[in-house]
Tab-separated table of C-alpha atoms and ligand atoms in Angstrom:
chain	number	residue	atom	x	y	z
A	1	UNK	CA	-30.052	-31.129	-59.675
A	2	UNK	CA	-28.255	-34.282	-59.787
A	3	UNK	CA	-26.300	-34.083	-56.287
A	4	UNK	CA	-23.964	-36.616	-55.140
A	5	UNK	CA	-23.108	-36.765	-51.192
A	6	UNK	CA	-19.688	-38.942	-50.736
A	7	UNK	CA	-20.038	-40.326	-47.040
A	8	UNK	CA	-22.920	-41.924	-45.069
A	9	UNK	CA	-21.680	-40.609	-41.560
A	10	UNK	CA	-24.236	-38.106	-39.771
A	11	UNK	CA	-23.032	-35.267	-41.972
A	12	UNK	CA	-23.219	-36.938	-45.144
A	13	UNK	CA	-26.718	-38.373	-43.997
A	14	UNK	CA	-27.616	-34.564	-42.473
A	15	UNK	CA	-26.880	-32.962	-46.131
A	16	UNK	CA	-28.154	-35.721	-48.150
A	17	UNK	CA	-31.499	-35.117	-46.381
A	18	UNK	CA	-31.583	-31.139	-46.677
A	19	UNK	CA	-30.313	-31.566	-50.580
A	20	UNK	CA	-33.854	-34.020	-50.570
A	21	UNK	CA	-35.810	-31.917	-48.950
A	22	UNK	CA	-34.788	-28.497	-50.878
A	23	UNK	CA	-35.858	-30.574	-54.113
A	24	UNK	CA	-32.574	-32.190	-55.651
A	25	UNK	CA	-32.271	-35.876	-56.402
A	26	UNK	CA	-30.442	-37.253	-54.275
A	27	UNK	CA	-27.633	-40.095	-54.018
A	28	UNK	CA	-25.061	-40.852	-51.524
A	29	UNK	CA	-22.032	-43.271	-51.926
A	30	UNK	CA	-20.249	-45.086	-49.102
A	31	UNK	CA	-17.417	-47.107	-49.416
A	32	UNK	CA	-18.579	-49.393	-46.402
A	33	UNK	CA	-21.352	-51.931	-46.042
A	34	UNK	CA	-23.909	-49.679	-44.322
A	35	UNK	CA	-24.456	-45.957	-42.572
A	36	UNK	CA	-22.329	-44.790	-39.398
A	37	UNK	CA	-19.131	-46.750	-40.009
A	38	UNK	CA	-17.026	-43.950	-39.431
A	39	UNK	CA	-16.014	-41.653	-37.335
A	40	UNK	CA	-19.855	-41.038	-36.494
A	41	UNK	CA	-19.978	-43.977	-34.445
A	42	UNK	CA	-17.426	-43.325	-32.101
A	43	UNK	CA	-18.079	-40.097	-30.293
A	44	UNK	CA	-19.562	-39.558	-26.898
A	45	UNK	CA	-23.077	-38.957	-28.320
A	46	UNK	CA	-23.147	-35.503	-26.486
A	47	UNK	CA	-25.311	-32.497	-27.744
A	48	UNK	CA	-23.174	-29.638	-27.120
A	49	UNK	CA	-24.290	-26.130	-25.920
A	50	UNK	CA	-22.122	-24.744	-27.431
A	51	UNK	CA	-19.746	-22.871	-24.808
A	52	UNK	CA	-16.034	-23.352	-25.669
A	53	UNK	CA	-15.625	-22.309	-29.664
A	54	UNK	CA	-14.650	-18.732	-30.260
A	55	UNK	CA	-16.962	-15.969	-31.512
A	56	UNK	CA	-17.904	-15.644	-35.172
A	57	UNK	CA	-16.528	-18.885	-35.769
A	58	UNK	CA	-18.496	-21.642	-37.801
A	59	UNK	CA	-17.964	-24.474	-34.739
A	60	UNK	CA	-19.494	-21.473	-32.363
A	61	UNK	CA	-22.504	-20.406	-35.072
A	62	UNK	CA	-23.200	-24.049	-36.144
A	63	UNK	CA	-23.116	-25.915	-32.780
A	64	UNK	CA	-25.487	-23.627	-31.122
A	65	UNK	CA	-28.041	-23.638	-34.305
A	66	UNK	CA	-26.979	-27.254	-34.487
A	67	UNK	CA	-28.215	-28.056	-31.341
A	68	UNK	CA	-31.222	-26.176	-31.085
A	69	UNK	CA	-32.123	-27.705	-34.605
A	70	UNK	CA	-31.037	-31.525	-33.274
A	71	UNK	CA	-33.631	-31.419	-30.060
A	72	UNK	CA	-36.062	-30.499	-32.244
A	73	UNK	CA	-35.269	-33.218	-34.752
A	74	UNK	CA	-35.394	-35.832	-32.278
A	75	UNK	CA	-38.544	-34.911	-30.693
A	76	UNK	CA	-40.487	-34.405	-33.937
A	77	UNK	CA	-38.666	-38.107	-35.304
A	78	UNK	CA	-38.738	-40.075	-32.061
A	79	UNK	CA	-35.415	-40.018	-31.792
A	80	UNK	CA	-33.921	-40.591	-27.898
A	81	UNK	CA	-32.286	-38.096	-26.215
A	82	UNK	CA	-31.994	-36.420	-22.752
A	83	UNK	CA	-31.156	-32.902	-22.240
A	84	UNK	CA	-29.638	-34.060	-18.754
A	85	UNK	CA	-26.995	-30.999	-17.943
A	86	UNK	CA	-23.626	-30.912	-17.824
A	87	UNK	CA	-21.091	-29.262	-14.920
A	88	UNK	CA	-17.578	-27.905	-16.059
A	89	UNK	CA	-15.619	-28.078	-13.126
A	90	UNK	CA	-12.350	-26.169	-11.544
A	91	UNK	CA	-11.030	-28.037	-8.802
A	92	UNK	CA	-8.255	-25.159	-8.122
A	93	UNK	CA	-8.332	-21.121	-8.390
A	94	UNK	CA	-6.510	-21.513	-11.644
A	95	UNK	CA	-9.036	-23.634	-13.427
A	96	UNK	CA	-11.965	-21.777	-11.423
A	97	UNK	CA	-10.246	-18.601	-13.808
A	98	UNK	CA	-10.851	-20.916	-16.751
A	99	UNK	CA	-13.974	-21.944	-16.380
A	100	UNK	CA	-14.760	-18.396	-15.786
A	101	UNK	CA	-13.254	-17.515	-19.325
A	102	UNK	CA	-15.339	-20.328	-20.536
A	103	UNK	CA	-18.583	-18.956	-19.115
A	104	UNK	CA	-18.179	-15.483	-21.100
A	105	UNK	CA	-17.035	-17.357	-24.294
A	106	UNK	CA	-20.770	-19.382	-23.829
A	107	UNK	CA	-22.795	-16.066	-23.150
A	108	UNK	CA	-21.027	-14.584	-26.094
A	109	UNK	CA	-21.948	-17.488	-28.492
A	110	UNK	CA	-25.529	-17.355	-26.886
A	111	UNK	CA	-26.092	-20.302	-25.297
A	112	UNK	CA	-29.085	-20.129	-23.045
A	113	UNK	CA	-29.486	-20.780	-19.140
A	114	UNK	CA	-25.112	-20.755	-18.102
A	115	UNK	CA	-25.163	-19.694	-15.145
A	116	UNK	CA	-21.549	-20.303	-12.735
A	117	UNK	CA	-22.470	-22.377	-9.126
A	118	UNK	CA	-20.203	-22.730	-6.122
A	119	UNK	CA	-18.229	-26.010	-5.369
A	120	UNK	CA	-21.479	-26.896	-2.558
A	121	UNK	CA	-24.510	-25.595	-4.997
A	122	UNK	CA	-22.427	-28.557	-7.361
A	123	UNK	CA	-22.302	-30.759	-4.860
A	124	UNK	CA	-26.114	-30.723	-4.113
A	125	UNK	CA	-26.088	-31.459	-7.692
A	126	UNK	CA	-23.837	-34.390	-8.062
A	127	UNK	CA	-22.920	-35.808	-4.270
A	128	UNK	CA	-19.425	-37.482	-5.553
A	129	UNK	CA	-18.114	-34.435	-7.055
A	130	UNK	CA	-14.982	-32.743	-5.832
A	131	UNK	CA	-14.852	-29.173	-6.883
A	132	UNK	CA	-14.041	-25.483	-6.094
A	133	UNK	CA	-17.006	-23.943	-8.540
A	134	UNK	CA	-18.356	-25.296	-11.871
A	135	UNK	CA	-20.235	-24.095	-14.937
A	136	UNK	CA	-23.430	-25.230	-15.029
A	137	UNK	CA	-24.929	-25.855	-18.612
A	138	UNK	CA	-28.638	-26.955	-18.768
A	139	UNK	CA	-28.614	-27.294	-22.695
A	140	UNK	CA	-26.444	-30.302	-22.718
A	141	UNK	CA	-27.666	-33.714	-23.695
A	142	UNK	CA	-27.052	-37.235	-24.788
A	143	UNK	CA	-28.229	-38.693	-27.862
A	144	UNK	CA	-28.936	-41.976	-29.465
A	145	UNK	CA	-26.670	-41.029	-32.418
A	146	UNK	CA	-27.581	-44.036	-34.790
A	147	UNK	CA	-30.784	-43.361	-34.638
A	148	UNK	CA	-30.854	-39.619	-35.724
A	149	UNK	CA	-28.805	-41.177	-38.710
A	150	UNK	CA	-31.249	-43.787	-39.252
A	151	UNK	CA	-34.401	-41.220	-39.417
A	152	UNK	CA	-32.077	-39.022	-41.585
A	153	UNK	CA	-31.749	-41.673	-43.886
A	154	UNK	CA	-35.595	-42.795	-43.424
A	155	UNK	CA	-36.591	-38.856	-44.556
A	156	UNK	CA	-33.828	-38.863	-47.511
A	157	UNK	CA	-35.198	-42.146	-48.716
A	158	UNK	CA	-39.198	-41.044	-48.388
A	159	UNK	CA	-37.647	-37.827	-50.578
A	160	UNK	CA	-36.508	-40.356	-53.377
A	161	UNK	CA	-33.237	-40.485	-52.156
A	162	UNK	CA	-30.680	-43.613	-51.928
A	163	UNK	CA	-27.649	-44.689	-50.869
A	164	UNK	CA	-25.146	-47.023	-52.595
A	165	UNK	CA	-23.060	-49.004	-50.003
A	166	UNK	CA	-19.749	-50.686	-50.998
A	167	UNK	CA	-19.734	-47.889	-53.565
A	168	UNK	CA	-16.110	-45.683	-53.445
A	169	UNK	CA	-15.742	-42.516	-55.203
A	170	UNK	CA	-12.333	-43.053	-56.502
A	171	UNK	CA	-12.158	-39.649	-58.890
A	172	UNK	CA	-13.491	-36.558	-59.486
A	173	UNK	CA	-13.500	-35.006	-62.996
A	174	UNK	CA	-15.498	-31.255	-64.129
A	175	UNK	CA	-16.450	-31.443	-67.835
A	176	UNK	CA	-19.010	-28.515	-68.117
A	177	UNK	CA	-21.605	-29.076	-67.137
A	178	UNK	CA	-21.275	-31.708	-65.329
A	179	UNK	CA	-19.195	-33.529	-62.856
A	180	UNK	CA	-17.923	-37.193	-64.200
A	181	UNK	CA	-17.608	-39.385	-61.135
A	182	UNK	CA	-15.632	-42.437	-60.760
A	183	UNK	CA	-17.219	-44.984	-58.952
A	184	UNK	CA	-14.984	-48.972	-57.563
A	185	UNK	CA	-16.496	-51.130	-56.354
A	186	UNK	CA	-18.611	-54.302	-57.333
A	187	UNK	CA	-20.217	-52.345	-60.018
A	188	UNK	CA	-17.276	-49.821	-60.903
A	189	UNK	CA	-17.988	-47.377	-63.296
A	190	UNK	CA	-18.870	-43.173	-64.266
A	191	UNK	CA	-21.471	-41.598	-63.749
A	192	UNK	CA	-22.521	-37.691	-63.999
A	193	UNK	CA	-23.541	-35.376	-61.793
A	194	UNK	CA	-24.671	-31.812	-61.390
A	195	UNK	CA	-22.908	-31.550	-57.809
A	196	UNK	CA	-20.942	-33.237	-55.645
A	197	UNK	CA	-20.235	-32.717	-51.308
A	198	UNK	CA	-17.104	-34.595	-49.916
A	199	UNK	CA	-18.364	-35.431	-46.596
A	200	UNK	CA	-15.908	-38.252	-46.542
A	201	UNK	CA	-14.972	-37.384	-42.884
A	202	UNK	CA	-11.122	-38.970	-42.346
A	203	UNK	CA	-10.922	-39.614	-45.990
A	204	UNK	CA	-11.719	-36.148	-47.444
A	205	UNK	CA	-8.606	-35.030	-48.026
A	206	UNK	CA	-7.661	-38.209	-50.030
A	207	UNK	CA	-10.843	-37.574	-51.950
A	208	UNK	CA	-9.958	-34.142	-52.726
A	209	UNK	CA	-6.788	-34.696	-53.887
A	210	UNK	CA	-8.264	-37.236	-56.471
A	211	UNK	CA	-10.147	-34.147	-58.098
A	212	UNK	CA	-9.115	-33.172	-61.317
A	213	UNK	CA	-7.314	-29.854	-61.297
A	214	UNK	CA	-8.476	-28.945	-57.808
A	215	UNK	CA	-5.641	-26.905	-56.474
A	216	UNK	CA	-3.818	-28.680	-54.722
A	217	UNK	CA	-2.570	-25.992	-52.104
A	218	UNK	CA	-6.780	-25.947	-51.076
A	219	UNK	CA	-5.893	-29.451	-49.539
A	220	UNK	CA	-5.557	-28.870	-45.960
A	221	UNK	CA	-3.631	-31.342	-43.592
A	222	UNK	CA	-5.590	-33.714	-41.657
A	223	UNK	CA	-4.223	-34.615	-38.219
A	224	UNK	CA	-5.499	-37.824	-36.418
A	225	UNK	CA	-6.158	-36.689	-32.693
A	226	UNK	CA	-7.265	-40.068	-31.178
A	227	UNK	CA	-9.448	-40.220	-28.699
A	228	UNK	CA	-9.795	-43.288	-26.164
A	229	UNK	CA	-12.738	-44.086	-23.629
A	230	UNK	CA	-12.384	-46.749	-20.686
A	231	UNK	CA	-15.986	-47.794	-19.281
A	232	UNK	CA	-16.681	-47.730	-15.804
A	233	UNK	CA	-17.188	-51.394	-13.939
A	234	UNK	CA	-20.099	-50.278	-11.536
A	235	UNK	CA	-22.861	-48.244	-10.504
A	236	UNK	CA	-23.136	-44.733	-11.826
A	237	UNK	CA	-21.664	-41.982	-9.846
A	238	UNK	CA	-23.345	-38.888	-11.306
A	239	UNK	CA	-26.646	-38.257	-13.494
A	240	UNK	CA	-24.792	-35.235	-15.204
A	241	UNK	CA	-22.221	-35.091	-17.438
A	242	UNK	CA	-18.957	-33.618	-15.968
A	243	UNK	CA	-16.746	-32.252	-17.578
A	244	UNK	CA	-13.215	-31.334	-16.395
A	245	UNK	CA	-11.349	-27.980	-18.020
A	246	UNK	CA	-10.391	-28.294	-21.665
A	247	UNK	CA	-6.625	-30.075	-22.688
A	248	UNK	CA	-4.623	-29.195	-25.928
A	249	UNK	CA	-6.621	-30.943	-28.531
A	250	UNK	CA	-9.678	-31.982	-26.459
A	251	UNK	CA	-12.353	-31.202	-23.901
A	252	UNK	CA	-10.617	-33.439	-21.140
A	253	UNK	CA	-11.297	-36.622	-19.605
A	254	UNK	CA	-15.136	-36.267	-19.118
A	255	UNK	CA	-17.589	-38.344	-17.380
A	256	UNK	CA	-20.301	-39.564	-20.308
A	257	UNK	CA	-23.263	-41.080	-20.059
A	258	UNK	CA	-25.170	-43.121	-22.801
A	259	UNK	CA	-29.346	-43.127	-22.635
A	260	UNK	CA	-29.118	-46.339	-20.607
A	261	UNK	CA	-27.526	-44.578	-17.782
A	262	UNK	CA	-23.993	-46.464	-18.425
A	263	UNK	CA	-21.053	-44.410	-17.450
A	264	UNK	CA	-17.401	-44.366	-19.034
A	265	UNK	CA	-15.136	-41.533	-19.606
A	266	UNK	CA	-12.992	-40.109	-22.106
A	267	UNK	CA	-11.801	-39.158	-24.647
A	268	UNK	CA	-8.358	-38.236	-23.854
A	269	UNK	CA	-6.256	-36.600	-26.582
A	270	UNK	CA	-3.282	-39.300	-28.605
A	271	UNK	CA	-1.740	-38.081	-31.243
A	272	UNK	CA	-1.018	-40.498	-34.002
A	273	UNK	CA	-0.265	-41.018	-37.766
A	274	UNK	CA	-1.609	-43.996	-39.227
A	275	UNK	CA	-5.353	-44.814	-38.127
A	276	UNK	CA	-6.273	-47.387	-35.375
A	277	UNK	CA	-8.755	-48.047	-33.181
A	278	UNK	CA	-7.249	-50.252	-30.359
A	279	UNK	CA	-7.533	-49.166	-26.794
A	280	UNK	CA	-4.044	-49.637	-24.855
A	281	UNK	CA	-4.783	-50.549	-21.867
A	282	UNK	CA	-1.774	-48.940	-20.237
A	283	UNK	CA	-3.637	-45.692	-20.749
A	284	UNK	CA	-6.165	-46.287	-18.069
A	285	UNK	CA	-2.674	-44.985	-15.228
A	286	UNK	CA	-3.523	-41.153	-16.688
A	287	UNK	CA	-7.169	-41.783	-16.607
A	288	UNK	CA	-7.511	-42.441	-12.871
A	289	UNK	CA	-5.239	-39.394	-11.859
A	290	UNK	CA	-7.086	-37.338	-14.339
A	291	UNK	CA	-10.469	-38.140	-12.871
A	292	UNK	CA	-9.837	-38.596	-9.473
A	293	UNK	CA	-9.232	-34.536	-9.594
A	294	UNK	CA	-13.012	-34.041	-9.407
A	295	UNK	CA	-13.927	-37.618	-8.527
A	296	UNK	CA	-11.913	-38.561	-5.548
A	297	UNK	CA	-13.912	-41.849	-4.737
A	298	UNK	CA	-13.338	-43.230	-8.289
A	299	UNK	CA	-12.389	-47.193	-7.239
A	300	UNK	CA	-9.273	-48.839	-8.250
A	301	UNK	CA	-9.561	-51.325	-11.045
A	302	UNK	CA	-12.496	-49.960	-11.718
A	303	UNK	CA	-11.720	-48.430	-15.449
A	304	UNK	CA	-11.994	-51.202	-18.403
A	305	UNK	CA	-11.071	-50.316	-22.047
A	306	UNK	CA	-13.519	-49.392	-23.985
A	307	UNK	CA	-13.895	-48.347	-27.616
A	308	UNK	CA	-12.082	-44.922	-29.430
A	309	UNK	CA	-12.724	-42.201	-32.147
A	310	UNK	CA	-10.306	-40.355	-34.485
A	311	UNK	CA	-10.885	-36.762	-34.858
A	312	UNK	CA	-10.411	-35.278	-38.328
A	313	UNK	CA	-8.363	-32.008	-37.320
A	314	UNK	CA	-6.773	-29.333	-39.533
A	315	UNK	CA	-4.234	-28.378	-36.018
A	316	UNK	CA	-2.343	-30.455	-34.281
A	317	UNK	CA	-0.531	-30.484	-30.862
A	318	UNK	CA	-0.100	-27.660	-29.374
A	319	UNK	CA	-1.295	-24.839	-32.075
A	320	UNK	CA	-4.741	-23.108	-31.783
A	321	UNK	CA	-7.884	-25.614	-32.594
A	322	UNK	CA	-8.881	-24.875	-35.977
A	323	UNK	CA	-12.191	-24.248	-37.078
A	324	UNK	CA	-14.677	-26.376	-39.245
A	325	UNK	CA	-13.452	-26.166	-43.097
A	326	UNK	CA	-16.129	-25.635	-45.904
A	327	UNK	CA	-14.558	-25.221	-48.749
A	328	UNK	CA	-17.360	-24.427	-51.506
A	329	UNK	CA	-16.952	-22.597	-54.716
A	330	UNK	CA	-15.988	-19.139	-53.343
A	331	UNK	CA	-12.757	-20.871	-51.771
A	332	UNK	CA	-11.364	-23.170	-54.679
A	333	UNK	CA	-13.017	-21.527	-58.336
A	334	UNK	CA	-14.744	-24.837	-59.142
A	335	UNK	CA	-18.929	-25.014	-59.669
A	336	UNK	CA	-21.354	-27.233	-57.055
A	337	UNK	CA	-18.568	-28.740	-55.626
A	338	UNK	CA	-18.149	-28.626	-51.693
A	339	UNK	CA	-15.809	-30.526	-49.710
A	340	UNK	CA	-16.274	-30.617	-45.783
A	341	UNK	CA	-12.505	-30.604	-43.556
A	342	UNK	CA	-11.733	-30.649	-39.967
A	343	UNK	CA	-15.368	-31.980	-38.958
A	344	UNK	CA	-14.569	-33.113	-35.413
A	345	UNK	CA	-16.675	-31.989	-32.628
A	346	UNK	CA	-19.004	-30.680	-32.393
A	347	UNK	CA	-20.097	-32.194	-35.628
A	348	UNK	CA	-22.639	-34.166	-34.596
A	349	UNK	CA	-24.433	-31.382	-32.654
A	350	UNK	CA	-23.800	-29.305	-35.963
A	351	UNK	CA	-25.067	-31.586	-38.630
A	352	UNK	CA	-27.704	-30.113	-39.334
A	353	UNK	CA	-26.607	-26.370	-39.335
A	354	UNK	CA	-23.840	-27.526	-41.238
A	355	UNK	CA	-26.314	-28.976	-44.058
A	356	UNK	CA	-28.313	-25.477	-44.721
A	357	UNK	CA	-25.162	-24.132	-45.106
A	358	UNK	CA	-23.762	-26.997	-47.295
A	359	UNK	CA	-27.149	-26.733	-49.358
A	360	UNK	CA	-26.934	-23.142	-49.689
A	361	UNK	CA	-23.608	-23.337	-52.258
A	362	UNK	CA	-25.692	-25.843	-54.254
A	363	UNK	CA	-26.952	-23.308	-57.003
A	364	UNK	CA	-27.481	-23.574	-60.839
B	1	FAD	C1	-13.562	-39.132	-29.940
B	1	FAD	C2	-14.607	-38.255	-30.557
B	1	FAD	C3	-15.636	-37.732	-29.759
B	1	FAD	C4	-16.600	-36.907	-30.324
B	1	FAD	N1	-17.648	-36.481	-29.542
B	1	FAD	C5	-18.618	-35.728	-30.094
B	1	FAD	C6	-19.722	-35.326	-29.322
B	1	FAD	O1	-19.910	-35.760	-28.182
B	1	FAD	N2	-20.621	-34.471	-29.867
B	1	FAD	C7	-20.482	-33.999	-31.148
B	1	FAD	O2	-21.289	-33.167	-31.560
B	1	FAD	N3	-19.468	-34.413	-31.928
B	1	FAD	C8	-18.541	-35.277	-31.437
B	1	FAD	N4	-17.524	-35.726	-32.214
B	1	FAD	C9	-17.470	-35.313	-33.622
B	1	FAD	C10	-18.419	-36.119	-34.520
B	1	FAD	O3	-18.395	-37.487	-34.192
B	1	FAD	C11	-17.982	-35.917	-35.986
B	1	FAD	O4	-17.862	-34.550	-36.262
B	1	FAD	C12	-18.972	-36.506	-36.975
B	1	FAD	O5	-19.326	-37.818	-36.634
B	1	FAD	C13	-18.365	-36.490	-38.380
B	1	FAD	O6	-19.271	-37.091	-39.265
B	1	FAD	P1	-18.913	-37.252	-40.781
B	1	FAD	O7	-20.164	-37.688	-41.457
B	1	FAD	O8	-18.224	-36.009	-41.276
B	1	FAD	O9	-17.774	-38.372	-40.837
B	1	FAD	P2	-17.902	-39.976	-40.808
B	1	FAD	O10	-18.900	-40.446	-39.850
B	1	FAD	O11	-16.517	-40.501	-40.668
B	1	FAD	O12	-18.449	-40.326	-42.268
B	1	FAD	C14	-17.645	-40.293	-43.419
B	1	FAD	C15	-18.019	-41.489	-44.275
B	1	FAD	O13	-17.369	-41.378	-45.532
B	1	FAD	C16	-17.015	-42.673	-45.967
B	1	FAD	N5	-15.982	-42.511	-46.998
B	1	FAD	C17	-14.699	-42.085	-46.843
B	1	FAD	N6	-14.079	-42.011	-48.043
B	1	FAD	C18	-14.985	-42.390	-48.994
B	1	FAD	C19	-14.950	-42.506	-50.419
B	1	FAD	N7	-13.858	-42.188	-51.141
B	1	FAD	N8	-16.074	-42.956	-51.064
B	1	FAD	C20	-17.208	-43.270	-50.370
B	1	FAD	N9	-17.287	-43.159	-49.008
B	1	FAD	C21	-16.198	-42.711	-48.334
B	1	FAD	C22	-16.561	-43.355	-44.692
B	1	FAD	O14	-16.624	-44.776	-44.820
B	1	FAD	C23	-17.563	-42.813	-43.678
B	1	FAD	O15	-18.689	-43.656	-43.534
B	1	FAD	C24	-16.531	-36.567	-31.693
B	1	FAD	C25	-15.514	-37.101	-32.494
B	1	FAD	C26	-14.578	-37.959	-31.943
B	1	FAD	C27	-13.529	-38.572	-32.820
C-alpha cells in the first residue's frame, strides 16, 4: 500500500519505519524543515520501566514492550543509551505509602528487577539523597533521543521510504478507494493514498478535524500540560535518576540526566492554552522547595532556566490521566485511516510498541 505518515516526531518516524519494513511504500510529511521539531525534542530522554500506568492500559502494555523493544534498538543501531537506574523516593510515611502503591502497580505491569530499599540502602546508592525508603528501578535509562530518530529515519529511507519537509497536510478526503490528500506548502497540491496515520503529535486534533466527514464527536480535546526544566550550574549530585512521588498531571520534579552526565530537573506540571515554550524564570522559587525535599544540599542560585515540552493530553487538571488514544477503523467507521491522541509520556519509550500496533490496522 500507498501509506502516508503525517508527522516526523519519534512516533511518526517509529511507524513510518514498521509500515517500511512490513512492505508498504512509504512517505511521511512534516510541516517543519527537518525531523524532531516537535514535541519529540523536548522530553527528558528517559526510557521508562514502566511502573506508574494502570493495568491493561495501552501506556502500561506499550511502555513496557516499548522499552524492552527501544534497548534493543539502540544496541543493534548504535544508538547511545545507559540503562543507569532510577530511585522513586518518599521522604515521609505518606509518600513511603505511595511509593508502595507504585511498586505493586510496576510488578503488576511486569516490569523486571523493582525491588523497594530503605532510606540508608538509598543512601549507599546516591550519598546526597534525603529519604525515608525509595523504589528502586534497574530498567530505567537515558537515551540519545535524536539519534534513535535519525536511525529510524536511516532504516525507513534504506526501505525506499522518504520524507517531505515543509510539506503540511492541510485536508483529508476518502473517495473509495483511496484517500485524496491535500498537501501546502512550496509545492501544494493532492495526492492519493491507500492509508493515512495522524501522528501529528500537538496538531492531531486540528488534523482530524480537517477530515472529510470524520465524526466530529471522535475528536477528543487536547490539553497543553507544559512542562519546564531549569539546569543545574555545577557538578552532578547523583548518577541515578531520582524521581520524587508523582503530581496531578506529571511525574514530579525529577532529577535527569543526559548521556554527558549533565544534570537539570523537571518537568513540573503548567497548565496553559495557547502553546509556548519560554521558561519563566520566576518558576525556579517552587523548584528549589520541591527538590530540596529529597535533596537538602541543593545550592542557592544554583537552578538556571532551561528549555520546556508541551504534553499532548486528553485530561486536564485534576481528573484521572488518560490513556494513549488510537483511534483506527474499529473506533470512527472509516478504512486505513489511524489517528494517534494523547501521546505524552511515555511515548518515546513506546514508539515502537505503538508502531506494531499502528501497522496492525493497516489492512487491504
Ligand atoms: C515535558 C515532556 C517530557 C517527556 N518525557 C518523556 C520521557 O522522558 N520519556 C518518554 O518516553 N516520553 C516522554 N515524553 C513524551 C514524548 O516526548 C512524546 O510522547 C513523543 O515525543 C511524541 O512524539 P510524536 O511523534 O507523537 O509528536 P511530535 O514529536 O510532536 O511530532 C509530531 C510532528 O508532526 C508535525 N505536524 C503537526 N501537524 C502537521 C501537519 N498538519 N502536517 C505535517 N506535519 C505536521 C509536527 O511539526 C511534528 O514534527 C515527554 C513529553 C513532554 C512534553
Amino acid at each position: 500500500m500507498e501509506v502516508l505518515v503525517v508527522g516526523a516526531g519519534v512516533v511518526g518516524l517509529a511507524v513510518a519505519r514498521a509500515a517500511a519494513l512490513a512492505g508498504h511504500d512509504v512517505t511521511v510529511a512534516e510541516i517543519t524543515g527537518g525531523i524532531a521539531n516537535g514535541v519529540s525534542s523536548r522530553n527528558s530522554e528517559v526510557i521508562h520501566a514502566g511502573l506508574y500506568y494502570p493495568t491493561d492500559t495501552l501506556r502500561a502494555k506499550l511502555c513496557v514492550r516499548g522499552r524492552r523493544m527501544l534497548y534493543e534498538f539502540c544496541a543493534s543501531h548504535g544508538v547511545g543509551h545507559r540503562k543507569c537506574g532510577k530511585l522513586v523516593v518518599a521522604t515521609n510515611d505518606a509518600e513511603l505509602a505511595k511509593v508502595e502503591t507504585i511498586m505493586a502497580q510496576a510488578q503488576r505491569n511486569g516490569v523486571e528487577g523493582v525491588e523497594m530499599v530503605g532510606g540508608n540502602a538509598a543512601r549507599a546508592m546516591e550519598a546526597e539523597l534525603s529519604c525515608i525508603g525509595a523504589l528502586w528501578s534497574p530498567e530505567t535509562g537515558i537515551i540519545d533521543s535524536h539519534g534513535v530518530m535519525l536511525a529510524l529515519w536511516g532504516e525507513l529511507e534504506d526501505r525506499g521510504g522518504m520524507i517531505a519537509f515543509e510539506t503540511p497536510v492541510e485536508r483529508l478526503t476518502y473517495q473509495a478507494p483511496h484517500w485524496q490528500v491535500q498537501f501546502g506548502g512550496r509545492d501544494p497540491g493532492v495526492m492519493p493514498f491507500d492509508a493515512v496515520v495522524n501522528a501529528a503529535g500537538l496538531g492531531a486534533q486540528a488534523l482530524a478535524r480537517r477530515i472529510e466527514n470524520y465524526p466530529a464527536g471522535k475528536v477528543p480535546r487536547l490539553v497543553l500540560g507544559k512542562g519546564n526544566y531549569f539546569g543545574f550550574a555545577g557538578k552532578p549530585a547523583f548518577s541515578r535518576l531520582i524521581y520524587p512521588t508523582p503530581i496531578d498531571g506529571g511525574l514530579g520534579v525529577h532529577v535527569t540526566l543526559d548521556l554527558a552526565g549533565r544534570m537539570r530537573f523537571g518537568p513540573d506540571v503548567e497548565w496553559i492554552t495557547e502553546e509556548n515554550y519560554t521558561v519563566d524564570p520566576r518558576r525556579a522559587d517552587s523548584f528549589y522547595a520541591r527538590i530540596r525535599t529529597y535533596w537538602p544540599g541543593l545550592p542557592d542560585g544554583s537552578l538556571v532556566p532551561d528549555y520546556c515540552g508541551i504534553r499532548p493530553k486528553l485530561s486536564g487538571q485534576g481528573e484521572p490521566q488518560a490513556d494513549f488514544m488510537i483511534a483506527g477503523p474499529p473506533a470512527h467507521g472509516m478504512p486505513r485511516l489511524v489517528n494517534l491522541f494523547g501521546i505524552e509520556s511515555p511515548g518515546l519509550t513506546s514508539s515502537l510498541a505503538l508502531a506494531e500496533e499502528v501497522v496492525a490496522y493497516l489492512k487491504g
